[in-house]
Amino acid sequence: MAQIPNLDNAPVNLTSIREQSQKELINILKNVRGKKCLVIDPKLGDSLSLTIQTSILKEQGVELRHLSAEPIQSDCNKVIFLVRSQLNLMRFICSNVHDDISKGLQREYHVYFVPRRTVACEKVLEDEKLHHMITIGEYPLYMVAMDEDVLSFELDLSYKECQVDGDASSLWHIAKAIHKLEFSFGVIPHVRAKGKASVRIADILNRMEAEEPINSSDMAVPEINTVILLDREVDMVTPLCSQLTYEGLIDEFLHINNGSVEIDASVLGLQQEGKKTKVPLNSSDKLFKEIRDLNFEVVVQILRQKATSMKQDYTDMTTTTQSVSELKDFVKKLNSLPEMTRHINLAQHLSTFTSKPSFLGQLDMEHTIIESQSYDICFEYIEELIHKQEPLTTVLRLLVLFSITNAGLPKKHFDYFRRELLHSYGFEHIATLNNLEKAGLFKKQESKSNWLTIKRTLQLVVEDTDTANPNDIAYVFSGYAPLSIRLIQHAIRSGWRPVEEVLKLLPGPHLETRRGGFSNSPSFDTFYGVSNSIDKVPDGRRSLVLVVFVGGVTFAEISALRFLSAQAFSVVSSWQLLTEQNLKGPKKTWHMI
C-alpha cells in the first residue's frame, strides 16, 4: 500500500510541485556534509510522508528522529532540526541543545523552519543564548499534495488563530502558496472571493504579483483559469453536519490524518491483537477511488455486489474447464482481492457506528435544525443530551449548529445551556465556551436569523434525494446541499450576480475581479465586469478552477466538488487541515479552540 499518492492523473502537473519540494529538502541535507541526524517535528513528519519517501532520506546518510523534550539519541555530531515556526518547538530544541552541552557533547546544529522563519522563534533562541551556535534556514514547503486533486496548506490552527486570536499570519501563507502555484501554471486571471479573510488573501496575492511579477511570456494561456476563495466562516453549518460519504464517515469515526487512517489490525482481519495498522486512503487505491465519494448506503451495496461476483467467478473456475484467457482474467480480478477485503472490513466496522440509535437520532436532529422545523424540539433534544452526559463533542456540534441557524440563542436559553454544560462536564470547559462565543459559533441572539431565506434561495434542502443515482450535490448529506458548494456552483455556472442578495446575508464582503495588473484601491464589494460563467479557455480546453477553503474543508465537500467536476467542469480542490494531529476536519473546531 503506497503511502505517497500517485499524481499522474492530476489536472495540473502536481508531480513537478512535489519533485521541487523533494529537491529542496535534499539540497538542505546535502549542504550538511557527512552523517547527520534529522530531527523532525512530529506533525511535520506526517506531511513529509506525503512528499518524500523515507528511503530517499536515508540515502543522504540521515538518521531520522522525532523532536520532543527528550534528549536526542544519536551518535551523529551534526543535527538538523526541521520544524514549523512554533514557540513550543523552539523550547524543545533549546532543551535538546542544553542537554548536549551539559553532557559535554559538541555538535553542529542547523534549524530549518517550515515554511519560513519568524522573529518570535529566533528570539527564543537568542534568549536561551543559543543563537550563535545554530545555523538558521528555511524549507519553503507551503503546500502538500494529499491526492491528485487535493492540496493542503497544512495550517492546522488557522481558523482558531483568525477567529479567536486575531492572528492573520496564515492568510499571507495561503497567498504565498497560491503565488507559488502561479509560477508553475501562470497568473490566475479570475478571482472570486467571499469572506473577510478571502478578500484579504486576494489583495495580498495582487501585492505579491506586483512585487514579484511572474513572467508569463512562456505561458500564453494560464493552466488555472479561476481561483475561488471561500472563508470557512461563511458556511459553518456544513462542517457541523455528519458526513455520509464513505470517506467522510471514515473521518467521522476513525479520523483521517494526512491521507491515512490508523486502526486496530483486528478490524482488517489481521491476526495481530492490540497492534495498530496504517491504511493509506488515496486514489492509488483503485477501489477506494471508485467508492470514496459515494453515499455510504451505496458503498455497502457495491461491495456486496463485487464480493458476490467474485464468489461466482471462483465457483465457475472450479466447476468448469476454462480457457487460458479466462484464467488470466480471473487472476487479474484476484489481484484486487486485498483492496476489496480491506474495504469490506472497513465498511463493516463503520456499520457498527452508523447502525446505533444514537447516531441515527443525531442525523434526524441535524436535519430538523437545518430545516428550522421546531425550535422547542431541538432545544429539548440538546438539553436531554446534556443531562445524559453524552459525549461533549456530540453536544457541542448540535448546539453550535442550533446557534448558527438561529443567529444565536435568546439570552435566557444561552445562559441556561452554558450553565448546564459547565455543571455536567466541568468548569474546565469554560475557556472552550468563551472561545466558541468569541468565534461567533455559540452566542446570544442579537438579530433575526436569515437562515430560512438563505436555505430557500440556494435550495439547500433537497427532498427525495436519490443517493444511488444522484443528480444533486445534496446526496453527500442525504438531503442537505452544502452551502459552500452551492456558492461555488453559482460562481462557476452563472457568477455571483444572481445571488448577490444572499451573499450579503452571509458573513464578510465578496469580490469578483479580473487580474492582469496591480490595482491599489479596488472596492471589495464591486464587480469588475467578470463574465457570468466560467467557460472554455481560448484554446478549447475546459477551464480549471482552484477552490481554496480558508479555514478547512470536510471530505463530504470535496466529494461534492468532484461530483460537480464530473458533471460539467474540472475542479482542483485546495484545502487546509484545521485541527490537531488525528482530529482532522473543521467539524472538530472546539477541540483546538
Coordinates of C-alpha atoms in Angstrom, one line a residue:
M1 CA 0.0 0.0 0.0
A2 CA 1.8 3.1 -1.2
Q3 CA 1.8 5.9 1.3
I4 CA 2.7 8.6 -1.3
P5 CA -0.3 9.2 -3.6
N6 CA 0.1 8.8 -7.3
L7 CA -0.4 12.2 -9.1
D8 CA -0.2 11.1 -12.7
N9 CA -3.9 11.9 -13.3
A10 CA -3.8 15.3 -11.6
P11 CA -5.5 18.1 -13.7
V12 CA -2.2 20.1 -13.5
N13 CA 1.3 18.8 -13.1
L14 CA 1.3 18.4 -9.3
T15 CA 4.2 15.9 -9.6
S16 CA 6.5 18.8 -10.5
I17 CA 5.4 20.6 -7.4
R18 CA 6.2 17.6 -5.3
E19 CA 9.5 16.9 -7.0
Q20 CA 10.5 20.5 -6.4
S21 CA 9.8 20.1 -2.6
Q22 CA 11.8 16.9 -2.6
K23 CA 14.7 18.6 -4.4
E24 CA 14.8 21.5 -1.9
L25 CA 14.9 19.1 1.1
I26 CA 17.6 17.0 -0.4
N27 CA 19.7 20.1 -1.1
I28 CA 19.4 21.1 2.6
L29 CA 20.7 17.7 3.6
K30 CA 23.5 17.8 1.0
N31 CA 24.7 21.1 2.3
V32 CA 25.4 19.4 5.7
R33 CA 28.2 17.0 4.7
G34 CA 28.6 13.6 6.2
K35 CA 26.4 11.6 8.5
K36 CA 23.7 13.7 10.2
C37 CA 20.6 13.3 12.4
L38 CA 17.4 14.8 11.0
V39 CA 15.1 15.7 13.9
I40 CA 11.6 16.3 12.6
D41 CA 8.6 18.0 14.3
P42 CA 6.2 15.0 14.5
K43 CA 3.3 16.9 12.8
L44 CA 5.6 17.9 10.0
G45 CA 6.7 14.3 9.7
D46 CA 3.2 13.3 8.7
S47 CA 3.3 16.0 5.9
L48 CA 6.7 14.9 4.7
S49 CA 5.5 11.3 4.4
L50 CA 3.3 12.5 1.5
T51 CA 6.2 14.4 -0.1
I52 CA 9.3 12.2 0.1
Q53 CA 9.9 8.5 0.9
T54 CA 12.0 7.6 4.0
S55 CA 14.3 5.6 1.9
I56 CA 15.4 8.7 -0.1
L57 CA 16.2 10.5 3.1
K58 CA 18.3 7.6 4.4
E59 CA 20.2 7.6 1.1
Q60 CA 21.5 11.0 2.1
G61 CA 23.2 9.5 5.2
V62 CA 20.4 10.6 7.5
E63 CA 19.3 9.2 10.8
L64 CA 15.6 10.1 11.5
R65 CA 14.3 11.2 14.9
H66 CA 11.2 12.9 16.1
L67 CA 11.5 16.2 18.1
S68 CA 10.5 16.0 21.7
A69 CA 11.6 17.2 25.1
E70 CA 13.6 14.1 25.5
P71 CA 17.4 14.2 24.6
I72 CA 18.4 13.2 21.1
Q73 CA 19.6 9.6 21.0
S74 CA 22.2 9.7 18.2
D75 CA 25.9 9.4 17.7
C76 CA 25.9 12.0 14.9
N77 CA 27.8 15.2 15.5
K78 CA 25.6 17.1 13.1
V79 CA 22.0 17.7 13.9
I80 CA 19.3 19.3 11.6
F81 CA 16.1 20.3 13.2
L82 CA 13.2 20.6 10.7
V83 CA 10.3 22.3 12.4
R84 CA 7.3 24.6 12.0
S85 CA 7.6 28.1 13.4
Q86 CA 6.0 27.5 16.8
L87 CA 7.3 28.6 20.1
N88 CA 6.8 25.3 21.9
L89 CA 9.0 23.6 19.4
M90 CA 11.7 26.2 20.0
R91 CA 11.7 25.2 23.7
F92 CA 12.2 21.5 22.7
I93 CA 15.2 22.5 20.5
C94 CA 16.7 24.6 23.4
S95 CA 16.2 21.7 25.8
N96 CA 17.9 19.3 23.4
V97 CA 20.9 21.6 22.9
H98 CA 21.3 22.4 26.6
D99 CA 21.2 18.7 27.3
D100 CA 24.1 18.1 24.9
I101 CA 26.1 21.0 26.4
S102 CA 25.6 19.5 29.9
K103 CA 27.0 16.2 28.7
G104 CA 29.9 17.9 27.0
L105 CA 28.8 16.9 23.5
Q106 CA 30.0 19.1 20.7
R107 CA 27.6 19.1 17.8
E108 CA 26.9 21.2 14.7
Y109 CA 23.3 22.4 14.8
H110 CA 21.0 23.6 12.0
V111 CA 17.4 24.7 12.3
Y112 CA 15.3 24.9 9.2
F113 CA 11.9 26.5 9.6
V114 CA 8.9 25.3 7.5
P115 CA 7.8 27.2 5.5
R116 CA 9.6 30.3 6.9
R117 CA 11.4 31.7 9.9
T118 CA 9.7 34.1 12.3
V119 CA 11.2 36.7 14.6
A120 CA 9.4 35.3 17.7
C121 CA 11.1 31.9 17.2
E122 CA 14.5 33.3 16.7
K123 CA 14.0 35.5 19.8
V124 CA 13.6 32.3 21.9
L125 CA 16.9 31.0 20.7
E126 CA 18.5 34.4 21.5
D127 CA 17.0 34.5 25.0
E128 CA 18.4 31.0 25.6
K129 CA 21.9 32.2 24.4
L130 CA 22.0 29.5 21.7
H131 CA 21.5 31.7 18.6
H132 CA 25.3 31.8 17.9
M133 CA 25.5 28.0 17.9
I134 CA 22.8 27.4 15.4
T135 CA 22.7 27.9 11.6
I136 CA 19.2 29.0 10.6
G137 CA 17.5 28.4 7.3
E138 CA 14.1 27.9 5.7
Y139 CA 12.4 25.0 3.9
P140 CA 9.6 26.6 1.8
L141 CA 7.0 23.8 1.9
Y142 CA 3.9 25.9 1.5
M143 CA 1.6 23.0 0.3
V144 CA 1.4 19.3 0.2
A145 CA -0.3 17.2 -2.4
M146 CA -2.7 15.0 -0.5
D147 CA -4.1 13.4 -3.7
E148 CA -4.4 14.1 -7.4
D149 CA -7.0 16.8 -6.9
V150 CA -6.4 17.9 -3.3
L151 CA -3.7 20.2 -1.9
S152 CA -3.2 21.1 1.7
F153 CA -1.6 24.2 3.2
E154 CA -1.0 22.3 6.5
L155 CA -2.4 25.2 8.6
D156 CA -4.0 23.3 11.4
L157 CA -4.8 26.2 13.6
S158 CA -5.6 28.9 11.0
Y159 CA -9.4 29.1 11.9
K160 CA -8.7 29.5 15.6
E161 CA -5.9 31.9 15.0
C162 CA -8.0 34.2 12.8
Q163 CA -11.3 33.9 14.7
V164 CA -10.2 33.8 18.3
D165 CA -6.6 35.1 18.5
G166 CA -6.8 37.8 15.8
D167 CA -3.7 36.4 14.2
A168 CA -4.0 36.7 10.4
S169 CA -0.4 35.5 9.5
S170 CA -1.9 32.3 7.9
L171 CA -3.5 34.5 5.2
W172 CA -0.1 35.5 3.9
H173 CA 0.9 31.9 3.9
I174 CA -2.1 31.0 1.7
A175 CA -1.5 33.8 -0.7
K176 CA 2.2 32.8 -0.9
A177 CA 1.2 29.2 -1.7
I178 CA -1.1 30.3 -4.5
H179 CA 1.6 32.6 -5.8
K180 CA 4.0 29.7 -5.9
L181 CA 1.4 27.7 -8.0
E182 CA 1.3 30.7 -10.4
F183 CA 5.0 30.4 -11.1
S184 CA 4.3 26.9 -12.4
F185 CA 1.0 27.3 -14.1
G186 CA 0.6 31.0 -14.9
V187 CA -1.2 34.0 -13.3
I188 CA -4.7 33.1 -12.5
P189 CA -6.8 35.6 -14.4
H190 CA -10.1 35.4 -12.5
V191 CA -10.6 35.7 -8.7
R192 CA -13.8 35.2 -6.8
A193 CA -13.6 35.7 -3.0
K194 CA -16.2 35.5 -0.2
G195 CA -15.4 36.4 3.4
K196 CA -13.1 38.9 5.1
A197 CA -10.1 36.6 5.1
S198 CA -10.6 35.6 1.5
V199 CA -10.8 39.2 0.3
R200 CA -7.6 40.0 2.2
I201 CA -5.8 37.0 0.5
A202 CA -6.9 38.3 -2.9
D203 CA -5.4 41.7 -2.0
I204 CA -2.1 40.1 -0.7
L205 CA -2.0 38.0 -3.9
N206 CA -2.1 41.1 -6.0
R207 CA 0.6 42.8 -4.0
M208 CA 2.8 39.7 -4.4
E209 CA 2.3 39.8 -8.1
A210 CA 3.3 43.5 -8.2
E211 CA 6.4 42.9 -6.0
E212 CA 7.5 39.6 -7.6
P213 CA 6.0 39.5 -11.2
I214 CA 5.5 36.3 -13.0
N215 CA 7.0 36.2 -16.5
S216 CA 4.1 34.7 -18.5
S217 CA 5.8 35.0 -21.9
D218 CA 6.3 31.2 -21.9
M219 CA 2.7 30.6 -20.9
A220 CA 0.2 32.0 -23.4
V221 CA -2.8 30.6 -21.6
P222 CA -2.7 30.0 -17.8
E223 CA -3.5 26.5 -16.8
I224 CA -5.8 27.6 -14.0
N225 CA -8.5 29.9 -15.2
T226 CA -10.2 30.9 -11.9
V227 CA -9.5 30.8 -8.2
I228 CA -12.4 30.8 -5.8
L229 CA -11.5 31.8 -2.2
L230 CA -14.1 30.9 0.5
D231 CA -13.9 31.6 4.2
R232 CA -14.9 28.7 6.4
E233 CA -16.8 31.4 8.5
V234 CA -19.2 31.8 5.5
D235 CA -20.5 28.3 6.0
M236 CA -20.0 26.8 9.4
V237 CA -23.3 24.8 9.0
T238 CA -21.8 22.2 6.7
P239 CA -18.8 21.1 8.9
L240 CA -21.1 20.6 11.8
C241 CA -23.3 18.1 10.0
S242 CA -22.4 14.4 9.9
Q243 CA -20.7 13.4 6.6
L244 CA -22.4 10.5 4.9
T245 CA -20.0 9.7 2.1
Y246 CA -17.7 6.7 2.6
E247 CA -14.5 8.8 3.1
G248 CA -16.5 11.3 5.2
L249 CA -17.7 8.6 7.6
I250 CA -14.2 7.1 7.9
D251 CA -13.1 10.6 9.0
E252 CA -16.1 11.0 11.4
F253 CA -15.4 7.8 13.3
L254 CA -11.8 6.8 12.7
H255 CA -10.2 10.3 11.9
I256 CA -8.2 10.5 8.7
N257 CA -4.8 12.0 9.3
N258 CA -2.6 13.2 6.3
G259 CA -4.3 10.8 3.9
S260 CA -4.4 7.7 6.0
V261 CA -6.2 6.2 8.9
E262 CA -4.7 4.3 11.8
I263 CA -6.9 1.4 13.1
D264 CA -6.6 -1.8 15.1
A265 CA -5.2 -4.6 12.9
S266 CA -8.1 -6.8 14.0
V267 CA -10.5 -4.5 12.2
L268 CA -8.9 -5.6 8.9
G269 CA -9.0 -9.2 9.9
L270 CA -5.2 -9.4 10.7
Q271 CA -4.1 -11.7 13.5
Q272 CA -2.2 -9.0 15.4
E273 CA -4.0 -8.4 18.6
G274 CA -3.6 -4.9 20.0
K275 CA -1.5 -3.7 17.1
K276 CA -2.3 -0.6 15.0
T277 CA -2.0 -0.6 11.3
K278 CA -2.0 2.5 9.0
V279 CA -4.2 2.4 5.9
P280 CA -3.5 4.9 3.1
L281 CA -6.6 6.4 1.6
N282 CA -5.9 8.0 -1.8
S283 CA -6.6 7.4 -5.5
S284 CA -3.7 5.0 -5.8
D285 CA -6.2 2.5 -4.3
K286 CA -8.5 2.0 -7.3
L287 CA -11.4 0.6 -5.4
F288 CA -11.2 3.4 -2.9
K289 CA -11.1 6.0 -5.7
E290 CA -14.3 4.3 -7.1
I291 CA -16.3 4.4 -3.8
R292 CA -14.8 7.2 -1.7
D293 CA -17.3 9.9 -2.8
L294 CA -20.4 7.7 -2.7
N295 CA -23.1 7.8 -0.1
F296 CA -22.3 5.0 2.4
E297 CA -25.6 3.2 1.7
V298 CA -24.5 2.8 -1.9
V299 CA -21.0 1.7 -0.9
V300 CA -22.3 -1.2 1.1
Q301 CA -24.4 -2.4 -1.9
I302 CA -21.4 -2.1 -4.3
L303 CA -19.0 -4.0 -2.1
R304 CA -21.7 -6.7 -1.6
Q305 CA -22.1 -7.0 -5.4
K306 CA -18.4 -7.2 -6.0
A307 CA -17.9 -9.9 -3.4
T308 CA -20.8 -11.9 -4.8
S309 CA -19.5 -11.6 -8.4
M310 CA -16.0 -12.7 -7.3
K311 CA -17.5 -15.7 -5.4
Q312 CA -19.5 -16.7 -8.6
D313 CA -16.3 -16.4 -10.7
Y314 CA -14.5 -18.7 -8.3
T315 CA -17.3 -21.2 -8.5
D316 CA -17.2 -21.1 -12.3
M317 CA -13.4 -21.7 -12.2
T318 CA -13.6 -24.7 -10.0
T319 CA -16.6 -26.4 -11.7
T320 CA -15.9 -25.9 -15.4
T321 CA -13.0 -26.1 -17.8
Q322 CA -11.7 -22.5 -18.6
S323 CA -9.6 -21.3 -21.4
V324 CA -6.1 -19.7 -20.7
S325 CA -7.6 -16.3 -21.5
E326 CA -10.4 -16.7 -19.0
L327 CA -8.0 -17.9 -16.3
K328 CA -5.8 -14.8 -16.9
D329 CA -8.9 -12.5 -16.5
F330 CA -9.7 -14.3 -13.2
V331 CA -6.2 -13.9 -11.9
K332 CA -6.4 -10.1 -12.7
K333 CA -9.6 -10.0 -10.5
L334 CA -7.8 -11.8 -7.7
N335 CA -5.2 -9.0 -7.7
S336 CA -7.9 -6.6 -6.4
L337 CA -8.8 -9.0 -3.6
P338 CA -6.7 -7.3 -0.9
E339 CA -8.3 -4.0 -1.6
M340 CA -11.7 -5.4 -1.6
T341 CA -11.1 -7.3 1.7
R342 CA -9.7 -4.2 3.3
H343 CA -12.8 -2.0 2.3
I344 CA -15.3 -4.7 3.2
N345 CA -13.8 -4.9 6.7
L346 CA -13.7 -1.1 7.0
A347 CA -17.3 -0.8 5.8
Q348 CA -18.4 -3.5 8.3
H349 CA -16.6 -1.6 11.1
L350 CA -18.3 1.7 10.1
S351 CA -21.7 -0.1 10.1
T352 CA -21.3 -0.8 13.8
F353 CA -21.3 3.0 14.4
T354 CA -23.9 4.0 11.7
S355 CA -26.5 1.5 13.0
K356 CA -26.5 2.8 16.5
P357 CA -29.8 4.6 17.6
S358 CA -27.8 7.5 19.0
F359 CA -26.2 8.2 15.6
L360 CA -29.5 7.9 13.7
G361 CA -31.1 10.2 16.3
Q362 CA -28.3 12.7 15.8
L363 CA -28.8 12.7 12.0
D364 CA -32.5 13.3 12.4
M365 CA -31.9 16.2 14.7
E366 CA -29.3 17.7 12.4
H367 CA -31.9 17.7 9.6
T368 CA -34.5 19.2 11.9
I369 CA -32.2 22.0 12.9
I370 CA -31.3 22.7 9.2
E371 CA -34.9 22.7 8.2
S372 CA -35.8 25.0 11.1
Q373 CA -38.9 22.9 11.8
S374 CA -39.3 23.2 15.5
Y375 CA -37.2 25.3 17.9
D376 CA -38.7 23.7 21.0
I377 CA -38.0 20.1 19.8
C378 CA -34.3 21.0 19.1
F379 CA -33.9 22.8 22.4
E380 CA -35.3 19.8 24.4
Y381 CA -33.2 17.2 22.5
I382 CA -29.9 19.1 23.2
E383 CA -31.0 19.6 26.8
E384 CA -31.6 15.9 27.1
L385 CA -28.1 15.1 25.7
I386 CA -26.5 17.3 28.3
H387 CA -28.4 15.7 31.1
K388 CA -27.5 12.2 29.9
Q389 CA -23.9 13.4 29.7
E390 CA -23.5 12.3 26.1
P391 CA -20.0 12.9 24.6
L392 CA -19.3 16.6 24.8
T393 CA -18.3 16.7 21.1
T394 CA -21.7 15.5 20.0
V395 CA -23.5 18.0 22.2
L396 CA -21.4 21.0 21.1
R397 CA -21.8 20.1 17.4
L398 CA -25.6 20.2 17.7
L399 CA -25.6 23.2 20.0
V400 CA -23.4 25.3 17.7
L401 CA -25.4 24.2 14.7
F402 CA -28.6 25.3 16.6
S403 CA -27.0 28.6 17.4
I404 CA -25.7 29.4 13.9
T405 CA -29.0 28.6 12.2
N406 CA -30.9 30.8 14.7
A407 CA -28.3 33.7 14.6
G408 CA -27.6 32.9 18.2
L409 CA -29.9 31.9 21.1
P410 CA -32.1 34.1 23.3
K411 CA -30.2 35.3 26.3
K412 CA -32.2 33.1 28.7
H413 CA -31.5 29.9 26.7
F414 CA -27.9 30.9 26.0
D415 CA -27.2 31.3 29.8
Y416 CA -29.1 28.1 30.6
F417 CA -27.1 26.0 28.2
R418 CA -23.9 27.5 29.3
R419 CA -24.6 26.8 32.9
E420 CA -25.8 23.2 32.3
L421 CA -22.7 22.4 30.2
L422 CA -20.4 23.6 32.9
H423 CA -22.3 21.7 35.6
S424 CA -22.4 18.5 33.6
Y425 CA -18.9 18.4 32.0
G426 CA -16.9 20.5 34.4
F427 CA -15.8 24.1 34.7
E428 CA -12.5 23.3 32.9
H429 CA -14.5 23.8 29.7
I430 CA -15.3 27.5 30.4
A431 CA -12.4 28.5 28.1
T432 CA -13.8 26.4 25.3
L433 CA -17.2 28.1 25.7
N434 CA -15.7 31.5 25.8
N435 CA -13.7 30.9 22.6
L436 CA -16.7 29.5 20.9
E437 CA -18.5 32.7 21.8
K438 CA -15.6 34.8 20.6
A439 CA -15.6 33.0 17.3
G440 CA -19.3 33.6 16.9
L441 CA -20.2 29.9 17.0
F442 CA -22.2 29.9 20.2
K443 CA -23.6 33.3 21.1
K444 CA -26.6 35.4 22.3
Q445 CA -29.2 36.3 19.7
E446 CA -29.0 40.0 18.7
S447 CA -30.9 40.0 15.4
K448 CA -33.4 37.9 13.4
S449 CA -31.9 34.8 11.6
N450 CA -31.6 34.9 7.8
W451 CA -31.2 31.1 7.6
L452 CA -34.6 30.4 6.2
T453 CA -34.0 32.9 3.4
I454 CA -30.6 31.5 2.6
K455 CA -31.9 27.9 2.7
R456 CA -34.8 28.6 0.4
T457 CA -32.9 30.8 -2.1
L458 CA -30.0 28.5 -2.5
Q459 CA -32.2 25.3 -2.3
L460 CA -30.1 23.8 0.4
V461 CA -32.7 21.2 1.4
V462 CA -33.5 18.7 -1.4
E463 CA -36.4 16.4 -0.9
D464 CA -36.3 12.7 -2.1
T465 CA -32.6 12.7 -2.7
D466 CA -31.5 9.7 -4.8
T467 CA -28.3 8.5 -3.2
A468 CA -27.8 5.7 -5.7
N469 CA -28.1 7.8 -8.8
P470 CA -27.5 11.4 -7.6
N471 CA -28.4 14.4 -9.7
D472 CA -27.5 17.0 -7.0
I473 CA -24.7 17.6 -4.5
A474 CA -27.2 17.0 -1.6
Y475 CA -26.5 13.3 -1.8
V476 CA -23.4 13.8 0.3
F477 CA -25.5 14.6 3.3
S478 CA -28.6 12.7 2.3
G479 CA -30.8 15.7 1.6
Y480 CA -28.7 18.8 2.6
A481 CA -26.7 20.5 -0.1
P482 CA -23.6 22.1 1.4
L483 CA -23.9 25.9 1.4
S484 CA -20.3 26.3 0.5
I485 CA -20.6 24.1 -2.6
R486 CA -23.8 25.8 -3.7
L487 CA -21.9 29.1 -3.7
I488 CA -19.1 27.6 -5.7
Q489 CA -21.7 26.1 -8.1
H490 CA -23.3 29.5 -8.7
A491 CA -19.8 31.1 -9.1
I492 CA -18.9 28.7 -11.8
R493 CA -22.2 28.4 -13.7
S494 CA -23.6 31.9 -13.7
G495 CA -21.4 34.1 -11.5
W496 CA -22.5 35.6 -8.2
R497 CA -24.6 38.4 -9.5
P498 CA -27.9 36.4 -9.5
V499 CA -27.3 35.5 -5.8
E500 CA -25.8 38.8 -4.7
E501 CA -28.6 39.5 -2.2
V502 CA -28.0 36.1 -0.5
L503 CA -24.2 36.8 -0.4
K504 CA -24.9 40.0 1.5
L505 CA -26.7 37.9 4.2
L506 CA -23.6 35.8 4.7
P507 CA -20.5 36.9 6.7
G508 CA -17.9 39.1 5.1
P509 CA -17.6 41.0 1.9
H510 CA -17.4 39.5 -1.6
L511 CA -15.1 40.2 -4.5
E512 CA -15.3 39.2 -8.2
T513 CA -12.5 40.5 -10.3
R514 CA -10.1 40.0 -13.2
R515 CA -6.3 40.1 -12.7
G516 CA -3.6 41.2 -15.0
G517 CA -2.3 44.2 -13.3
F518 CA -2.0 45.6 -9.7
S519 CA -4.7 47.9 -8.5
N520 CA -4.1 50.0 -5.4
S521 CA -7.7 50.6 -4.3
P522 CA -10.4 48.3 -5.6
S523 CA -13.7 48.4 -3.8
F524 CA -14.1 44.9 -2.4
D525 CA -17.9 44.8 -2.9
T526 CA -17.7 45.9 -6.6
F527 CA -17.9 43.6 -9.6
Y528 CA -15.4 44.3 -12.3
G529 CA -17.1 43.1 -15.4
V530 CA -16.3 39.4 -14.9
S531 CA -18.0 37.1 -17.3
N532 CA -21.2 35.5 -15.9
S533 CA -19.8 32.0 -16.1
I534 CA -16.5 30.2 -16.4
D535 CA -16.5 28.8 -19.9
K536 CA -13.8 27.1 -22.0
V537 CA -10.5 28.8 -22.2
P538 CA -9.4 30.2 -25.7
D539 CA -7.6 27.1 -26.8
G540 CA -10.7 24.9 -26.3
R541 CA -9.7 23.2 -23.1
R542 CA -12.2 23.1 -20.2
S543 CA -11.3 25.8 -17.7
L544 CA -9.7 24.7 -14.5
V545 CA -10.9 26.1 -11.2
L546 CA -8.8 26.2 -8.0
V547 CA -11.1 26.2 -4.9
V548 CA -9.5 27.4 -1.7
F549 CA -11.2 26.9 1.6
V550 CA -9.7 29.3 4.1
G551 CA -10.1 27.5 7.4
G552 CA -10.7 23.9 6.5
V553 CA -12.9 21.7 4.5
T554 CA -14.8 18.4 5.0
F555 CA -14.3 15.3 2.9
A556 CA -18.0 15.5 2.0
E557 CA -17.5 18.9 0.5
I558 CA -14.6 17.6 -1.6
S559 CA -16.8 14.7 -2.7
A560 CA -19.5 17.3 -3.8
L561 CA -16.8 19.2 -5.7
R562 CA -15.8 16.0 -7.5
F563 CA -19.4 15.4 -8.4
L564 CA -19.7 18.9 -9.9
S565 CA -16.4 18.4 -11.7
A566 CA -17.6 15.1 -13.2
Q567 CA -20.8 16.8 -14.4
A568 CA -19.6 19.9 -16.0
F569 CA -16.0 21.1 -15.4
S570 CA -12.6 20.4 -13.8
V571 CA -12.0 21.4 -10.2
V572 CA -8.9 21.3 -8.2
S573 CA -9.8 21.5 -4.5
S574 CA -7.1 23.1 -2.4
W575 CA -7.7 22.8 1.3
Q576 CA -6.1 23.1 4.6
L577 CA -6.4 20.8 7.6
L578 CA -7.8 22.6 10.6
T579 CA -7.5 20.6 13.8
E580 CA -4.6 18.9 15.6
Q581 CA -3.0 15.6 14.9
N582 CA -5.6 12.8 14.3
L583 CA -8.6 15.2 14.6
K584 CA -8.9 16.2 11.0
G585 CA -11.7 18.4 9.7
P586 CA -13.3 21.8 10.7
K587 CA -16.2 20.0 12.4
K588 CA -13.9 19.4 15.3
T589 CA -13.2 23.1 15.8
W590 CA -13.8 23.2 19.6
H591 CA -11.1 20.6 20.2
M592 CA -8.5 23.2 19.3
I593 CA -10.3 26.3 20.3

